[in-house]
Amino acid sequence: MEGEAGERFDLILLRRHLGVSIPVQRLANIVAFLAVLLCPAGLPFAAPPAFAAPGVSRVSDIRAWTNEIYTRVAIDTGEEVSWQANTLRADPARGLPPRIFIDIRGAGIRDEILRKPVEVRNGLLRQVRAGRFDRDTVRVVIDLERESTYRVFALPGPFRIIVDIDGEGEIPPLPAPPEAVAPPHPVAAGPSPENPEAPTAAPSVPPPAPSAGPAVPPAPPAIPPAVESPRAAASAAFPARKHRVRVMIDPGHGGKDPGAIGPTGLKEKDVVLAIGRKVREKLSRSGEFDVRMTRDEDVFIPLEERTAMANKGGVDIFVSLHINASRNRRAEGFSTYVLSRGASNREDLELAARENGVPVAKLQGVKFIIDDMFTGARKNESLRLAKTVNDAVVRHVSTRYPEAQSLGLKQAPFYVLVGARMTAVLVEASFISNAREEARLRDPSCLDGIADGVVEAIRYYGQNGILAHSGS
Ligand SMILES: [Zn+2]
């Protein structure tokens, strides 16, 4: 099998992360191999070939979210496909700009996409176009305005390939990592004989700005100690913020996706929207915060779009709101998560799978390389914010419900946090599957308590100037 050694290595890593004892080969068979390409050095990387699709997939949509320093492109294929990403230098003789291209094998394409490129023209990239490269390959080409750092990964259920493109010089320097780790090991792409547009051995994108080192900090096992002078540290590590603190509140689920449903029918999507509105109302009062919501009504928004909305808006804090659920009807308590590659136990893995809308087997197959520079730079802040949020939420709810339990700060692979360029946390505000906690969630004063906790934690961070921001 092509790329078998690399896949075995990844699977062994995966087993270690998940703490499961599935034979490697069996895991390989069930894994939907999702490559995440980290491209910190701007070098052309290719995904290890994904498992072949049964041939019913097709490129059905290309979506883009953009501002002048960031663009996320989502390529929808529905079914899982084999794909490979690479870059090409500008070709002035042919009037071609620098390009990122993704070759999707064994897939068709909707005619409308062939005819109509997605125009962006934001100073970062010009357009996204697609065509049939050969009988078996659809090629999606992203025409850049200038050579840029990018990252490609795929999400299942339904399958989509995500490309995050960053403007040059916008990657914040990393705080000093606690210990050095090896950079990720992407697979270098070679030109393919049948591919006239394939690059030569030379890198087609220049190295990153000096501030963006290749090393990434490992996921800290616990919250790092607070810096002595948060304000000084923040100003040293990040450019000064020129705007009110921007907060994106993300009520999970919505529309066709009810989220978890309680024993008496209470829906997670309704509870988290109510909490989100309360957070916005309370946080907006002082005028100190610019508060936005990914959704303010009962609508379905894909997970990658929620992250893209936050990135596009240049927000400083992203808080995704959810209610937990478990097959164990006695499970209870509040927890707040930050993004990590794996989950520490089966419950957290099942939770992440449910929140991601995929079976656990799919989640186990996700080869996240999430310790990218943005996530790495923000992880310590996210850990601190998550702990502050959880403590504050439990404290506020406890004033009326003294039995409220804290499950504490946790980490799991939530898709909605992947690629977030800001301090980002996900709150699981008690268990809707627990009859007593479901009843509590019907009490507006409980929802007020949850919202008050979130607001207090955000205020603490905003006022302490700890927040970083990537610019604008
Ligand atoms: Zn949820």
Coordinates of C-alpha atoms and ligand atoms in Angstrom, one line a residue:
M1 CA 0.0 0.0 0.0
E2 CA 1.4 3.3 -1.0
G3 CA 2.5 5.4 2.0
E4 CA 2.0 2.5 4.3
A5 CA 4.9 3.3 6.5
G6 CA 3.7 6.8 7.1
E7 CA 0.2 5.7 7.8
R8 CA 1.4 3.0 10.2
F9 CA 3.4 5.6 12.1
D10 CA 0.3 7.9 12.2
L11 CA -1.9 5.0 13.4
I12 CA 0.5 4.1 16.1
L13 CA 0.6 7.7 17.2
L14 CA -3.2 7.7 17.1
R15 CA -3.4 4.6 19.2
R16 CA -1.1 6.1 21.7
H17 CA -3.2 9.3 21.8
L18 CA -6.5 7.4 22.1
G19 CA -5.2 4.8 24.5
V20 CA -7.0 2.1 22.5
S21 CA -5.7 -1.3 21.6
I22 CA -7.0 -1.8 18.1
P23 CA -4.6 -3.8 15.8
V24 CA -2.9 -1.3 13.5
Q25 CA -4.1 -3.1 10.4
R26 CA -7.7 -3.2 11.5
L27 CA -7.5 0.4 12.5
A28 CA -6.0 1.1 9.1
N29 CA -9.0 -0.6 7.5
I30 CA -11.6 1.4 9.4
V31 CA -9.8 4.7 9.5
A32 CA -10.9 7.3 7.1
F33 CA -7.5 8.8 6.5
L34 CA -7.8 12.5 6.8
A35 CA -4.6 14.3 6.2
V36 CA -4.0 17.7 7.7
L37 CA -1.2 19.5 6.0
L38 CA 0.6 22.1 8.0
C39 CA 2.6 24.3 5.8
P40 CA 4.5 26.7 8.1
A41 CA 7.5 27.0 5.9
G42 CA 5.4 27.6 2.8
L43 CA 6.8 24.5 1.2
P44 CA 4.7 22.4 -1.1
F45 CA 3.3 19.5 0.8
A46 CA 1.1 16.7 -0.4
A47 CA -1.4 14.7 1.5
P48 CA -0.6 11.1 1.9
P49 CA -3.0 9.5 -0.5
A50 CA -6.4 9.1 1.2
F51 CA -8.2 5.8 0.8
A52 CA -9.9 5.5 -2.5
A53 CA -13.5 6.5 -2.7
P54 CA -16.1 4.3 -4.3
G55 CA -16.4 6.7 -7.2
V56 CA -19.8 8.3 -6.4
S57 CA -18.3 11.5 -5.1
R58 CA -18.2 14.8 -6.9
V59 CA -17.2 18.3 -6.2
S60 CA -20.6 19.8 -5.4
D61 CA -19.7 23.2 -4.0
I62 CA -16.8 25.5 -3.3
R63 CA -17.3 27.9 -0.5
A64 CA -15.1 30.8 0.7
W65 CA -14.9 33.1 3.7
T66 CA -12.4 35.9 3.5
N67 CA -10.9 39.1 4.8
E68 CA -7.7 40.9 3.7
I69 CA -5.4 38.6 5.7
Y70 CA -7.3 35.3 5.9
T71 CA -9.3 33.1 3.6
R72 CA -10.9 29.7 4.2
V73 CA -12.0 27.7 1.2
A74 CA -14.2 24.6 1.7
I75 CA -14.5 22.1 -1.2
D76 CA -17.5 19.8 -0.7
T77 CA -17.3 16.3 -2.1
G78 CA -19.9 14.6 -0.1
E79 CA -18.2 11.2 -0.1
E80 CA -14.7 10.7 0.9
V81 CA -12.1 11.2 -1.8
S82 CA -8.4 10.8 -2.4
W83 CA -6.8 14.2 -2.7
Q84 CA -3.4 15.9 -2.9
A85 CA -2.5 19.5 -2.4
N86 CA 0.5 21.4 -3.9
T87 CA 1.6 24.8 -5.0
L88 CA 2.9 26.5 -8.1
R89 CA 5.0 29.6 -8.5
A90 CA 3.8 32.5 -10.5
D91 CA 4.4 32.2 -14.2
P92 CA 4.6 35.7 -15.6
A93 CA 5.2 34.4 -19.2
R94 CA 1.7 32.8 -19.1
G95 CA 0.2 35.5 -17.0
L96 CA -0.4 33.1 -14.1
P97 CA -0.2 34.0 -10.4
P98 CA 1.1 31.8 -7.6
R99 CA -1.4 29.0 -7.1
I100 CA -2.4 26.4 -4.6
F101 CA -4.1 23.4 -6.2
I102 CA -5.9 20.4 -4.9
D103 CA -6.2 17.3 -7.1
I104 CA -9.2 15.2 -6.3
R105 CA -9.1 11.7 -7.8
G106 CA -12.1 9.6 -8.8
A107 CA -14.5 12.4 -8.4
G108 CA -16.9 14.2 -10.7
I109 CA -17.8 17.9 -10.6
R110 CA -21.0 19.9 -10.8
D111 CA -21.1 21.7 -14.2
E112 CA -22.0 25.0 -12.6
I113 CA -18.7 25.0 -10.7
L114 CA -16.8 24.4 -13.9
R115 CA -18.4 27.4 -15.5
K116 CA -18.3 29.8 -12.6
P117 CA -15.1 30.5 -10.6
V118 CA -15.5 31.7 -7.0
E119 CA -14.3 35.3 -7.1
V120 CA -12.5 36.5 -3.9
R121 CA -10.1 39.3 -4.8
N122 CA -9.3 40.4 -1.3
G123 CA -5.6 41.2 -1.9
L124 CA -4.7 37.7 -0.7
L125 CA -6.3 35.6 -3.4
R126 CA -8.0 36.2 -6.6
Q127 CA -10.4 33.3 -7.2
V128 CA -11.0 29.7 -6.8
R129 CA -11.6 27.7 -10.0
A130 CA -12.0 24.1 -10.8
G131 CA -11.7 21.9 -13.9
R132 CA -11.3 18.3 -15.0
F133 CA -7.5 17.9 -15.1
D134 CA -7.7 14.4 -16.6
R135 CA -10.3 11.7 -16.9
D136 CA -9.9 10.7 -13.3
T137 CA -9.0 14.0 -11.6
V138 CA -10.7 17.2 -10.7
R139 CA -8.3 20.0 -10.0
V140 CA -9.3 22.9 -7.8
V141 CA -7.0 25.9 -8.3
I142 CA -6.7 28.8 -5.9
D143 CA -5.2 31.8 -7.7
L144 CA -3.3 33.8 -5.1
E145 CA -2.5 37.5 -5.3
R146 CA 0.8 36.8 -3.6
E147 CA 2.6 33.8 -2.2
S148 CA 1.1 32.9 1.1
T149 CA 1.2 30.4 3.9
Y150 CA -1.5 27.8 3.7
R151 CA -2.8 24.7 5.4
V152 CA -5.1 21.9 4.1
F153 CA -7.1 19.3 5.9
A154 CA -10.2 17.3 5.4
L155 CA -13.3 16.8 7.6
P156 CA -15.7 13.9 7.2
G157 CA -19.5 13.6 7.5
P158 CA -20.0 15.0 4.8
F159 CA -16.5 15.0 3.4
R160 CA -15.0 18.4 2.7
I161 CA -11.5 19.6 2.1
I162 CA -10.6 22.8 3.9
V163 CA -7.9 25.2 2.8
D164 CA -6.8 28.0 5.2
I165 CA -4.7 30.7 3.7
D166 CA -2.9 33.4 5.7
G167 CA -1.5 36.7 4.6
E168 CA 2.2 37.0 4.9
G169 CA 3.6 38.5 8.1
E170 CA 0.4 37.9 10.1
I171 CA 1.4 34.9 12.0
P172 CA 2.1 35.9 15.6
P173 CA 5.4 34.9 17.2
L174 CA 5.1 31.9 19.5
P175 CA 5.5 32.3 23.2
A176 CA 8.5 30.4 24.3
P177 CA 7.5 26.7 24.3
P178 CA 8.1 24.8 27.5
E179 CA 10.2 22.3 25.5
A180 CA 11.4 21.9 22.0
V181 CA 9.6 19.5 19.8
A182 CA 10.3 18.3 16.3
P183 CA 8.3 20.1 13.6
P184 CA 5.6 18.1 11.8
H185 CA 6.7 15.7 9.1
P186 CA 4.7 16.5 6.0
V187 CA 5.3 14.5 2.9
A188 CA 7.1 16.4 0.2
A189 CA 5.3 16.3 -3.2
G190 CA 7.1 15.4 -6.3
P191 CA 6.0 16.3 -9.8
S192 CA 3.8 13.6 -11.4
P193 CA 4.7 12.6 -14.9
E194 CA 1.2 13.2 -16.2
N195 CA 1.0 16.6 -14.5
P196 CA 2.4 19.4 -16.6
E197 CA 1.6 21.9 -13.9
A198 CA 3.3 20.0 -11.1
P199 CA 6.1 21.9 -9.5
T200 CA 9.8 21.0 -9.7
A201 CA 11.8 20.2 -6.6
A202 CA 12.2 23.8 -5.8
P203 CA 9.8 25.2 -3.2
S204 CA 7.2 27.2 -4.8
V205 CA 6.5 29.5 -1.9
P206 CA 9.2 31.3 0.0
P207 CA 10.0 30.6 3.7
P208 CA 7.8 32.3 6.2
A209 CA 8.5 35.5 8.0
P210 CA 11.4 35.3 10.5
S211 CA 8.9 35.5 13.3
A212 CA 7.3 32.2 12.4
G213 CA 9.6 29.5 13.6
P214 CA 9.1 25.9 12.6
A215 CA 8.9 24.6 16.2
V216 CA 5.5 24.3 17.7
P217 CA 4.8 23.9 21.4
P218 CA 3.5 20.6 22.6
A219 CA 0.1 20.4 24.1
P220 CA 0.7 21.4 27.7
P221 CA -0.5 18.8 30.2
A222 CA -1.9 21.5 32.4
I223 CA -2.5 25.2 32.5
P224 CA 0.9 26.9 32.4
P225 CA 1.6 29.3 35.3
A226 CA 0.3 32.8 34.7
V227 CA 2.9 35.2 33.3
E228 CA 4.1 37.7 35.9
S229 CA 2.9 40.7 33.9
P230 CA 0.3 39.6 31.4
R231 CA 0.0 43.1 29.9
A232 CA 3.7 43.4 29.3
A233 CA 3.9 39.8 28.0
A234 CA 1.0 40.4 25.6
S235 CA 2.4 43.6 24.3
A236 CA 5.8 42.0 23.7
A237 CA 4.4 39.0 22.0
F238 CA 1.6 40.4 19.9
P239 CA 0.8 43.7 18.2
A240 CA -1.4 46.1 20.2
R241 CA -5.1 45.7 19.6
K242 CA -6.6 48.7 17.9
H243 CA -10.3 47.8 18.5
R244 CA -12.7 46.8 21.2
V245 CA -12.3 43.2 22.3
R246 CA -14.2 41.2 19.7
V247 CA -16.0 38.1 21.0
M248 CA -17.7 35.5 18.9
I249 CA -20.4 33.5 20.7
D250 CA -21.2 30.2 19.0
P251 CA -24.4 28.5 20.0
G252 CA -23.9 25.0 18.8
H253 CA -26.1 23.1 16.4
G254 CA -29.3 24.7 15.0
G255 CA -31.9 24.1 12.3
K256 CA -31.9 20.5 11.2
D257 CA -29.3 19.6 13.9
P258 CA -31.0 19.7 17.3
G259 CA -27.9 18.6 19.2
A260 CA -28.6 16.4 22.2
I261 CA -32.2 15.9 23.4
G262 CA -33.2 15.5 27.0
P263 CA -35.5 12.9 28.5
T264 CA -38.4 15.3 28.3
G265 CA -37.6 16.6 24.9
L266 CA -35.5 19.7 25.7
K267 CA -33.2 20.4 22.7
E268 CA -29.6 21.4 23.1
K269 CA -29.8 23.8 20.1
D270 CA -32.5 25.9 21.9
V271 CA -30.8 26.0 25.2
V272 CA -27.5 27.1 23.8
L273 CA -29.1 29.8 21.7
A274 CA -30.9 31.2 24.8
I275 CA -27.6 31.2 26.7
G276 CA -25.8 32.8 23.7
R277 CA -28.3 35.6 23.5
K278 CA -27.9 36.2 27.3
V279 CA -24.1 36.4 27.0
R280 CA -24.4 38.9 24.2
E281 CA -26.8 41.0 26.0
K282 CA -24.8 41.0 29.3
L283 CA -21.4 41.5 27.6
S284 CA -22.6 44.3 25.4
R285 CA -23.9 46.5 28.2
S286 CA -20.6 48.2 29.0
G287 CA -19.8 49.0 25.4
E288 CA -16.4 47.5 26.1
F289 CA -16.9 44.4 23.9
D290 CA -17.8 43.9 20.3
V291 CA -20.0 40.9 20.6
R292 CA -21.1 38.7 17.7
M293 CA -22.9 35.4 17.3
T294 CA -22.4 32.7 14.7
R295 CA -26.1 32.3 14.8
D296 CA -28.9 34.3 16.3
E297 CA -31.7 32.1 15.2
D298 CA -32.6 28.4 14.6
V299 CA -30.5 27.8 11.6
F300 CA -27.9 25.2 10.6
I301 CA -24.4 26.4 10.1
P302 CA -21.6 23.9 9.2
L303 CA -18.8 23.7 11.8
E304 CA -16.1 24.9 9.5
E305 CA -18.1 28.0 8.7
R306 CA -18.4 28.9 12.3
T307 CA -14.6 29.0 12.7
A308 CA -14.3 30.8 9.4
M309 CA -16.8 33.5 10.6
A310 CA -14.6 34.1 13.7
N311 CA -11.4 34.2 11.7
K312 CA -12.8 36.4 9.1
G313 CA -14.1 38.8 11.7
G314 CA -10.7 39.0 13.4
V315 CA -12.3 38.2 16.8
D316 CA -10.2 37.8 19.9
I317 CA -12.3 35.2 21.8
F318 CA -14.4 32.4 20.4
V319 CA -16.8 30.6 22.8
S320 CA -18.7 27.7 21.5
L321 CA -21.7 26.8 23.7
H322 CA -23.0 23.2 24.1
I323 CA -24.8 21.0 26.5
N324 CA -23.3 17.6 27.2
A325 CA -25.1 14.2 27.0
S326 CA -24.2 10.7 28.0
R327 CA -25.6 7.2 27.7
N328 CA -25.1 7.2 31.5
R329 CA -28.2 9.1 32.6
R330 CA -26.5 9.9 35.9
A331 CA -23.6 11.7 34.3
E332 CA -23.6 15.4 35.4
G333 CA -21.5 18.5 35.6
F334 CA -20.0 21.3 33.7
S335 CA -16.8 21.1 31.7
T336 CA -15.0 23.4 29.3
Y337 CA -12.7 22.2 26.5
V338 CA -9.9 23.3 24.4
L339 CA -8.8 21.7 21.2
S340 CA -6.4 18.8 21.2
R341 CA -5.5 16.0 18.9
G342 CA -7.1 13.3 20.9
A343 CA -9.3 12.7 23.9
S344 CA -8.1 11.5 27.2
N345 CA -11.0 9.0 27.7
R346 CA -13.8 7.2 25.9
E347 CA -16.4 9.7 27.1
D348 CA -14.6 12.7 25.8
L349 CA -14.0 10.9 22.5
E350 CA -17.7 10.1 22.2
L351 CA -18.6 13.6 23.1
A352 CA -16.3 15.1 20.4
A353 CA -17.7 12.6 17.8
R354 CA -21.2 13.6 18.6
E355 CA -20.5 17.3 18.5
N356 CA -18.6 16.8 15.2
G357 CA -21.5 14.9 13.7
V358 CA -19.4 11.8 12.9
P359 CA -19.1 8.3 14.2
V360 CA -16.3 7.6 16.7
A361 CA -14.5 5.5 14.1
K362 CA -14.3 8.5 11.8
L363 CA -13.0 10.7 14.6
Q364 CA -10.4 8.1 15.4
G365 CA -9.2 8.4 11.9
V366 CA -8.7 12.1 11.9
K367 CA -5.0 12.9 11.6
F368 CA -5.1 16.3 13.1
I369 CA -2.0 18.4 13.0
I370 CA -3.5 21.1 15.1
D371 CA -0.4 22.3 16.8
D372 CA -0.1 24.8 14.0
M373 CA 1.3 28.3 14.8
F374 CA -2.0 29.9 15.5
T375 CA -3.3 27.2 17.7
G376 CA 0.0 26.8 19.4
A377 CA 0.3 30.5 20.1
R378 CA -3.2 30.6 21.5
K379 CA -3.3 27.3 23.4
N380 CA -2.0 28.6 26.7
E381 CA -4.5 31.5 26.6
S382 CA -7.3 29.1 25.6
L383 CA -6.4 26.8 28.5
R384 CA -6.5 29.7 31.0
L385 CA -9.8 31.0 29.6
A386 CA -11.4 27.6 29.6
K387 CA -10.5 27.1 33.3
T388 CA -11.8 30.6 34.2
V389 CA -15.0 30.0 32.2
N390 CA -15.7 26.7 33.9
D391 CA -15.0 27.9 37.4
A392 CA -17.1 31.0 36.9
V393 CA -20.0 29.2 35.3
V394 CA -20.1 26.6 38.2
R395 CA -19.8 29.4 40.8
H396 CA -22.7 31.4 39.3
V397 CA -25.0 28.4 38.8
S398 CA -24.2 27.2 42.4
T399 CA -25.7 30.2 43.9
R400 CA -29.1 28.8 43.0
Y401 CA -28.2 25.2 42.5
P402 CA -25.5 24.3 45.1
E403 CA -25.3 20.7 43.8
A404 CA -23.8 21.9 40.5
Q405 CA -20.6 19.9 39.8
S406 CA -17.5 21.0 38.0
L407 CA -15.8 18.4 35.7
G408 CA -13.1 20.9 35.1
L409 CA -10.9 21.8 32.1
K410 CA -10.6 19.2 29.4
Q411 CA -9.2 18.7 25.9
A412 CA -10.7 16.9 22.9
P413 CA -10.7 17.1 19.0
F414 CA -13.6 19.4 18.3
Y415 CA -13.8 20.4 14.6
V416 CA -15.3 23.8 15.4
L417 CA -12.1 24.7 17.1
V418 CA -9.7 23.5 14.3
G419 CA -8.0 26.4 12.6
A420 CA -9.3 29.0 15.0
R421 CA -6.9 32.0 15.1
M422 CA -7.9 33.3 18.5
T423 CA -8.4 32.2 22.1
A424 CA -11.0 29.5 21.6
V425 CA -12.9 27.3 24.1
L426 CA -16.0 25.1 24.0
V427 CA -18.3 24.9 27.0
E428 CA -20.4 21.8 27.9
A429 CA -22.8 23.3 30.3
S430 CA -24.1 20.3 32.2
F431 CA -25.9 17.2 30.9
I432 CA -29.2 17.4 29.1
S433 CA -29.4 13.6 29.3
N434 CA -29.6 13.9 33.1
A435 CA -33.2 14.5 34.1
R436 CA -32.3 16.7 37.0
E437 CA -29.9 18.8 34.9
E438 CA -32.4 19.0 32.0
A439 CA -35.0 20.4 34.4
R440 CA -32.4 22.9 35.6
L441 CA -31.8 24.0 32.0
R442 CA -35.5 24.9 31.7
D443 CA -35.0 27.4 34.5
P444 CA -34.0 30.8 33.0
S445 CA -32.1 31.7 36.2
C446 CA -29.8 28.7 35.5
L447 CA -29.2 30.0 32.0
D448 CA -28.5 33.4 33.4
G449 CA -26.0 31.8 35.8
I450 CA -24.2 30.1 32.9
A451 CA -24.2 33.3 30.9
D452 CA -22.9 35.3 33.9
G453 CA -20.1 32.9 34.3
V454 CA -19.1 33.1 30.6
V455 CA -19.3 36.9 30.8
E456 CA -17.3 37.2 34.0
A457 CA -14.5 35.0 32.5
I458 CA -14.4 37.0 29.2
R459 CA -14.3 40.3 31.2
Y460 CA -11.4 39.1 33.3
Y461 CA -9.4 38.4 30.2
G462 CA -10.4 41.5 28.4
Q463 CA -9.6 43.7 31.3
N464 CA -6.3 42.0 32.1
G465 CA -5.0 42.7 28.6
I466 CA -3.9 39.1 28.2
L467 CA -5.7 38.7 25.0
A468 CA -3.7 38.5 21.9
H469 CA -4.9 39.6 18.5
S470 CA -3.5 38.9 15.1
G471 CA -3.9 42.4 13.8
S472 CA -6.3 44.7 12.1
Ligands
ZN1 ZN -23.4 20.2 21.1

